[in-house]
mmCIF file of C-alpha atoms in Angstrom:
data_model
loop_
_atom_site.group_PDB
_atom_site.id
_atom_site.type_symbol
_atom_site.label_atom_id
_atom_site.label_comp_id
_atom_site.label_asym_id
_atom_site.label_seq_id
_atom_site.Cartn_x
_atom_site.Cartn_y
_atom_site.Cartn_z
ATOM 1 C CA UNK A 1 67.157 30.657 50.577
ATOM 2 C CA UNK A 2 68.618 27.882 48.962
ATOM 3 C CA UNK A 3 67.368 25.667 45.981
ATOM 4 C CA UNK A 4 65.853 23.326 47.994
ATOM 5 C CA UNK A 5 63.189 25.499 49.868
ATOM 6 C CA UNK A 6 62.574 27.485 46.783
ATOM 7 C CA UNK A 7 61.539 23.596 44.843
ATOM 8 C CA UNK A 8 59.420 22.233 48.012
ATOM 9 C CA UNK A 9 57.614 25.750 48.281
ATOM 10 C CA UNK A 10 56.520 25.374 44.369
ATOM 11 C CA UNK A 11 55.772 21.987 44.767
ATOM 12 C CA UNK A 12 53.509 22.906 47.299
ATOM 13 C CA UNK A 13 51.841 25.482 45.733
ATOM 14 C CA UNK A 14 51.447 23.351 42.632
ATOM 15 C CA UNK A 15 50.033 20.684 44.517
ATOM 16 C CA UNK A 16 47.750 22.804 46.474
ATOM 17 C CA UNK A 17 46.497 24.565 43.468
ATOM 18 C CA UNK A 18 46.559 21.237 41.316
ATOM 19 C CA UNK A 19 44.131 19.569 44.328
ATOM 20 C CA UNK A 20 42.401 22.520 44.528
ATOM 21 C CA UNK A 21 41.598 22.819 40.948
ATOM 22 C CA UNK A 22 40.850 19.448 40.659
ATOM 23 C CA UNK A 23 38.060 19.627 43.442
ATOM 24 C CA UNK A 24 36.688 23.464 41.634
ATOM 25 C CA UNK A 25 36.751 20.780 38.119
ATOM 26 C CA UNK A 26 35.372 18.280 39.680
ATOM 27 C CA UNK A 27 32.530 20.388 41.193
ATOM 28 C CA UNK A 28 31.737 22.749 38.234
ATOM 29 C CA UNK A 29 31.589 19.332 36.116
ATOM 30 C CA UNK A 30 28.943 17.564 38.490
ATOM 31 C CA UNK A 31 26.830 21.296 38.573
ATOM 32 C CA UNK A 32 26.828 21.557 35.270
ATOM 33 C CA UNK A 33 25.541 18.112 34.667
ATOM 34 C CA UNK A 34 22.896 19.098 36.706
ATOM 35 C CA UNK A 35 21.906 22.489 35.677
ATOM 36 C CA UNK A 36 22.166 20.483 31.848
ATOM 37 C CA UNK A 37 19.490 17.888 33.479
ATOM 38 C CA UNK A 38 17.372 20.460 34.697
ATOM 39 C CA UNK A 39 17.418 22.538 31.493
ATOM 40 C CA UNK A 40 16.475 18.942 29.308
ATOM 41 C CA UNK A 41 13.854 18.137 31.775
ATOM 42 C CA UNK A 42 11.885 21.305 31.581
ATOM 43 C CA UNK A 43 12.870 21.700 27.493
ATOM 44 C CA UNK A 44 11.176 17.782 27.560
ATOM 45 C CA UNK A 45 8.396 18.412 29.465
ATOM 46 C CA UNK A 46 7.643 21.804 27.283
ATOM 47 C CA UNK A 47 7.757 19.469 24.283
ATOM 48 C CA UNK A 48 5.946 16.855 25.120
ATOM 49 C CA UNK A 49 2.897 19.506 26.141
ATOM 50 C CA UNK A 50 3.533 21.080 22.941
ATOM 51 C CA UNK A 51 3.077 17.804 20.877
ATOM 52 C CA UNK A 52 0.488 16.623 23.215
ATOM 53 C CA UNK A 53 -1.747 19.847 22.410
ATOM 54 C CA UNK A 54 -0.516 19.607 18.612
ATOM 55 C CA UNK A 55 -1.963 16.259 18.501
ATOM 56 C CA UNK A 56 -5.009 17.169 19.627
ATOM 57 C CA UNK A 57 -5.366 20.219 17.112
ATOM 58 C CA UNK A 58 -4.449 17.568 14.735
ATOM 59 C CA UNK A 59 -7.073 15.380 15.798
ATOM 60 C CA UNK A 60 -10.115 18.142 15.876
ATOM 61 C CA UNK A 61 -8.915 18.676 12.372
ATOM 62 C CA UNK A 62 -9.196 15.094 11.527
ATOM 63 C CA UNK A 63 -12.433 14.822 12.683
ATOM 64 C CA UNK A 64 -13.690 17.616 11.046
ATOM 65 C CA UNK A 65 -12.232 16.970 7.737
ATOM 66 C CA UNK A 66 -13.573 13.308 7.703
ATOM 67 C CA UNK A 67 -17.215 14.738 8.876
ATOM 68 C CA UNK A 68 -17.251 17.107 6.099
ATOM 69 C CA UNK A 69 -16.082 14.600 3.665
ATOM 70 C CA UNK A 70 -18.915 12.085 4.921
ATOM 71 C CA UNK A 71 -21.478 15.091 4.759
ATOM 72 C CA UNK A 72 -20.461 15.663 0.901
ATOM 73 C CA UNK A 73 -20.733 12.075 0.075
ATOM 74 C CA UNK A 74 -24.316 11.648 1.291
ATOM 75 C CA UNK A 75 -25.157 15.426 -0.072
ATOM 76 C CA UNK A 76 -23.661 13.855 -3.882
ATOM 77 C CA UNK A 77 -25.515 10.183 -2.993
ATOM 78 C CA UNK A 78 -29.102 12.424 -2.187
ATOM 79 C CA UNK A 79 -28.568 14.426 -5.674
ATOM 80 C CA UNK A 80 -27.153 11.638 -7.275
ATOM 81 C CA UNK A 81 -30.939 10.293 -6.392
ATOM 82 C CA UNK A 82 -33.002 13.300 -7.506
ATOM 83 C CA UNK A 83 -30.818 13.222 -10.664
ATOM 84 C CA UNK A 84 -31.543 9.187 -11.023
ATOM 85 C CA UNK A 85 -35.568 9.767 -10.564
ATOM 86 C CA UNK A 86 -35.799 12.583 -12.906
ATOM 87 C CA UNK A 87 -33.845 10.761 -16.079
ATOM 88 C CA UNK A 88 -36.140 7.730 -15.505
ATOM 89 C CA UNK A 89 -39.309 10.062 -15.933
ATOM 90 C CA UNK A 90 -37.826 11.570 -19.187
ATOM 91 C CA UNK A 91 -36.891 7.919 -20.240
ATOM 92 C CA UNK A 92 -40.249 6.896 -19.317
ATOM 93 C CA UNK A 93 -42.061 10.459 -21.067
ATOM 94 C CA UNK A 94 -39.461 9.652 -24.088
ATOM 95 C CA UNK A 95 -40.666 6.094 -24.431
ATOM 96 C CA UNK A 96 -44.311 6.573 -24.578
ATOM 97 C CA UNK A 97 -45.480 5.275 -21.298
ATOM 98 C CA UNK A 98 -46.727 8.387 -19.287
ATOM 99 C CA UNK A 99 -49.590 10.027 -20.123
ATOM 100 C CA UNK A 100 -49.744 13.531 -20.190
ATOM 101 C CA UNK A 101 -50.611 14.110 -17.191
ATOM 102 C CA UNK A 102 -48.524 12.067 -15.864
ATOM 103 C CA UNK A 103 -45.629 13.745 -18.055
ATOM 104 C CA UNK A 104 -46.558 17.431 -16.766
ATOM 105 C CA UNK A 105 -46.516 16.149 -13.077
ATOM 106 C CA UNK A 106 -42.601 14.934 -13.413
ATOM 107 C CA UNK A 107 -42.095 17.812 -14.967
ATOM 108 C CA UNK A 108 -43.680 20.007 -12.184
ATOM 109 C CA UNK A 109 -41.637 17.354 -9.654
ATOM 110 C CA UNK A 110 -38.174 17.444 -12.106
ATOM 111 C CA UNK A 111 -38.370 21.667 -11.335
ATOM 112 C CA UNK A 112 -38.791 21.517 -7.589
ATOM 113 C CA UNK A 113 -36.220 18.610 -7.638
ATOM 114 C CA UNK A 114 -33.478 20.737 -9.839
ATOM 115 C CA UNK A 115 -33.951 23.165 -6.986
ATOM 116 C CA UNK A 116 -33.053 20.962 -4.406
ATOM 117 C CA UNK A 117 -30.398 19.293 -6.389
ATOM 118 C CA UNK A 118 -28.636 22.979 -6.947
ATOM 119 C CA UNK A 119 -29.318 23.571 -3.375
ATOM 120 C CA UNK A 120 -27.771 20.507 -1.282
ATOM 121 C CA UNK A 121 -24.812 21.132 -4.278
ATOM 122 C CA UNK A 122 -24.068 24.761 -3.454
ATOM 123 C CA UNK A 123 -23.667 23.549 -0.003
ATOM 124 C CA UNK A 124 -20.547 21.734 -0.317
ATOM 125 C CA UNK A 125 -19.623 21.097 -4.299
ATOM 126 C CA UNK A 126 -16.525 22.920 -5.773
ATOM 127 C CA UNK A 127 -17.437 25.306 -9.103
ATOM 128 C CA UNK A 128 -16.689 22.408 -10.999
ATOM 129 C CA UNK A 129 -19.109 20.419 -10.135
ATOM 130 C CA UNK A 130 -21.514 23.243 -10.359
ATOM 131 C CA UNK A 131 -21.021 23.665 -14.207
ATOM 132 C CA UNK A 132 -21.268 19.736 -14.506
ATOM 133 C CA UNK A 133 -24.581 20.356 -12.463
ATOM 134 C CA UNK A 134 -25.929 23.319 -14.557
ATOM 135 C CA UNK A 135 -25.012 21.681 -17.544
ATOM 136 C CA UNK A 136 -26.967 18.751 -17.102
ATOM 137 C CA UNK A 137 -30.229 20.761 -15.501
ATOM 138 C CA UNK A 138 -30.083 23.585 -18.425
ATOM 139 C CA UNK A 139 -30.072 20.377 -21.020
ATOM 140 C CA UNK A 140 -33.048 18.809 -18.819
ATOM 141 C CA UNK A 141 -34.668 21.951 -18.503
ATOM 142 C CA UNK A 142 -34.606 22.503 -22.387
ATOM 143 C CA UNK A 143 -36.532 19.113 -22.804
ATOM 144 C CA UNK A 144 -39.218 19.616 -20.505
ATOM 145 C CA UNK A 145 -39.696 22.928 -21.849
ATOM 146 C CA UNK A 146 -39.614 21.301 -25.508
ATOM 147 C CA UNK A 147 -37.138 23.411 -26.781
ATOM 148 C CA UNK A 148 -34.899 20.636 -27.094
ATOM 149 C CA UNK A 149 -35.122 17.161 -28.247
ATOM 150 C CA UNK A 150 -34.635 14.577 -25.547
ATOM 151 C CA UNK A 151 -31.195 12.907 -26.497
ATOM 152 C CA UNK A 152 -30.318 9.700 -24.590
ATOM 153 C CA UNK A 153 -26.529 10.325 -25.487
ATOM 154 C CA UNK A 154 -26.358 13.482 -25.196
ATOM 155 C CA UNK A 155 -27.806 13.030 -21.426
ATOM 156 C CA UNK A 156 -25.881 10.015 -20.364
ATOM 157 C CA UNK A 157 -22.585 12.418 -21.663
ATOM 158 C CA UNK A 158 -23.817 15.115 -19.524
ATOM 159 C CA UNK A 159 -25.037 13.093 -16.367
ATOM 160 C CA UNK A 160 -21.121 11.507 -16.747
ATOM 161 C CA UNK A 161 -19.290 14.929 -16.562
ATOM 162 C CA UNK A 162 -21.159 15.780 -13.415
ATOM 163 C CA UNK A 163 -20.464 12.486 -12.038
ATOM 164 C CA UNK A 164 -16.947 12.587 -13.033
ATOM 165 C CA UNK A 165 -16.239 15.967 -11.476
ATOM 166 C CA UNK A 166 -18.269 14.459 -8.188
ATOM 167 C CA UNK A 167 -15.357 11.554 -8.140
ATOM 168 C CA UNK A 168 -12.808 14.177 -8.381
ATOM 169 C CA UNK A 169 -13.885 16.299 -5.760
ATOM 170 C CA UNK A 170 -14.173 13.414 -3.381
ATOM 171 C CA UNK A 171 -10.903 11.881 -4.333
ATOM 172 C CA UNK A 172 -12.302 8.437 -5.871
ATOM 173 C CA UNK A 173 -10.622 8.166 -8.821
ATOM 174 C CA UNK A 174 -8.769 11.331 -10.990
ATOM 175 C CA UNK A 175 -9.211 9.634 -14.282
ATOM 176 C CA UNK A 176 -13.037 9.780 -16.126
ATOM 177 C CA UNK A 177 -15.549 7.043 -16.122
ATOM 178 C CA UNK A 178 -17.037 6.151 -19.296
ATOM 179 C CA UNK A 179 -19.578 4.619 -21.189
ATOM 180 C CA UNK A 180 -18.154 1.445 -22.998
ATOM 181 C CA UNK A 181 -21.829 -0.144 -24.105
ATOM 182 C CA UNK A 182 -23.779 -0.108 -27.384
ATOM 183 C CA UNK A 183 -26.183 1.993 -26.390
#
């Protein structure tokens, strides 16, 4: 064999292999691409239904949170109410213009009112707002039983804390409200 056959047989092999391995390149390349579609495509379409059902989790949650939080604001507005009707009474009792009767019937009401007020609180208020709550009442409850003086100040200080932990827990305002008149 001379050097000539030996060179055109290796050129031949090399470019039957390099045509050859060009077309397996070629062919793995283009499967790959798309076995890589496929695999995005199912990967996508297992996110999407994984956000989609997140969302609506998310939503459920939304809604619940906002009813709740619309529930506690008309459960503080409906003791904020009771607690409105029974200071005018003792303002009115304090200032001379019920008579006794009249005094011993808010009384009677201010009792089944506290009740109700505790009640619709316990429902929804923090422990916070509680002790705000029972402070106030206990206070109230000492004046109708006359074991206390009735002190506007002392009242309007009280009535504030509860009011201020109410704002809190709702998430009007962090800082206190207070009193900036003469009175």
């Amino acid at each position: 064999m001379d050097w000539e056959v030996v060179f055109k047989f290796i050129t031949a092999s090399l470019v039957s292999v390099g045509a050859g391995g060009a077309l397996v390149f070629a062919l793995s390349s283009w499967l790959g691409k798309v076995w890589a579609r496929r695999i995005i495509a199912g990967e996508s379409h297992k996110l999407n239904k994984d956000l989609e059902k997140a969302k609506r989790e998310l939503d459920v949650i939304k809604e619940t949170t906002l009813k709740f939080q619309n529930d506690k604001i008309v459960i503080y507005r409906s003791a904020i109410d009771i607690v409105s009707n029974l200071l005018a009474a003792f303002d009115a009792d304090e200032m001379g213009r019920l008579t006794p009767e009249a005094t011993a019937h808010h009384f009677e009401e201010f009792n089944r009112n506290r009740i109700q007020v505790y009640g619709y609180l316990a429902m929804v208020a923090p422990q916070h707002v509680m002790d705000a709550q029972d402070q106030l009442m206990d206070y109230l409850l000492l004046i109708s039983s006359k074991a206390e003086a009735y002190q506007w100040k002392k009242v309007r200080e009280l009535a504030l804390n509860m009011l201020n932990a109410i704002r809190v827990d709702i998430g009007v305002d962090k800082g206190p409200i207070t009193y900036n008149g003469i009175l």
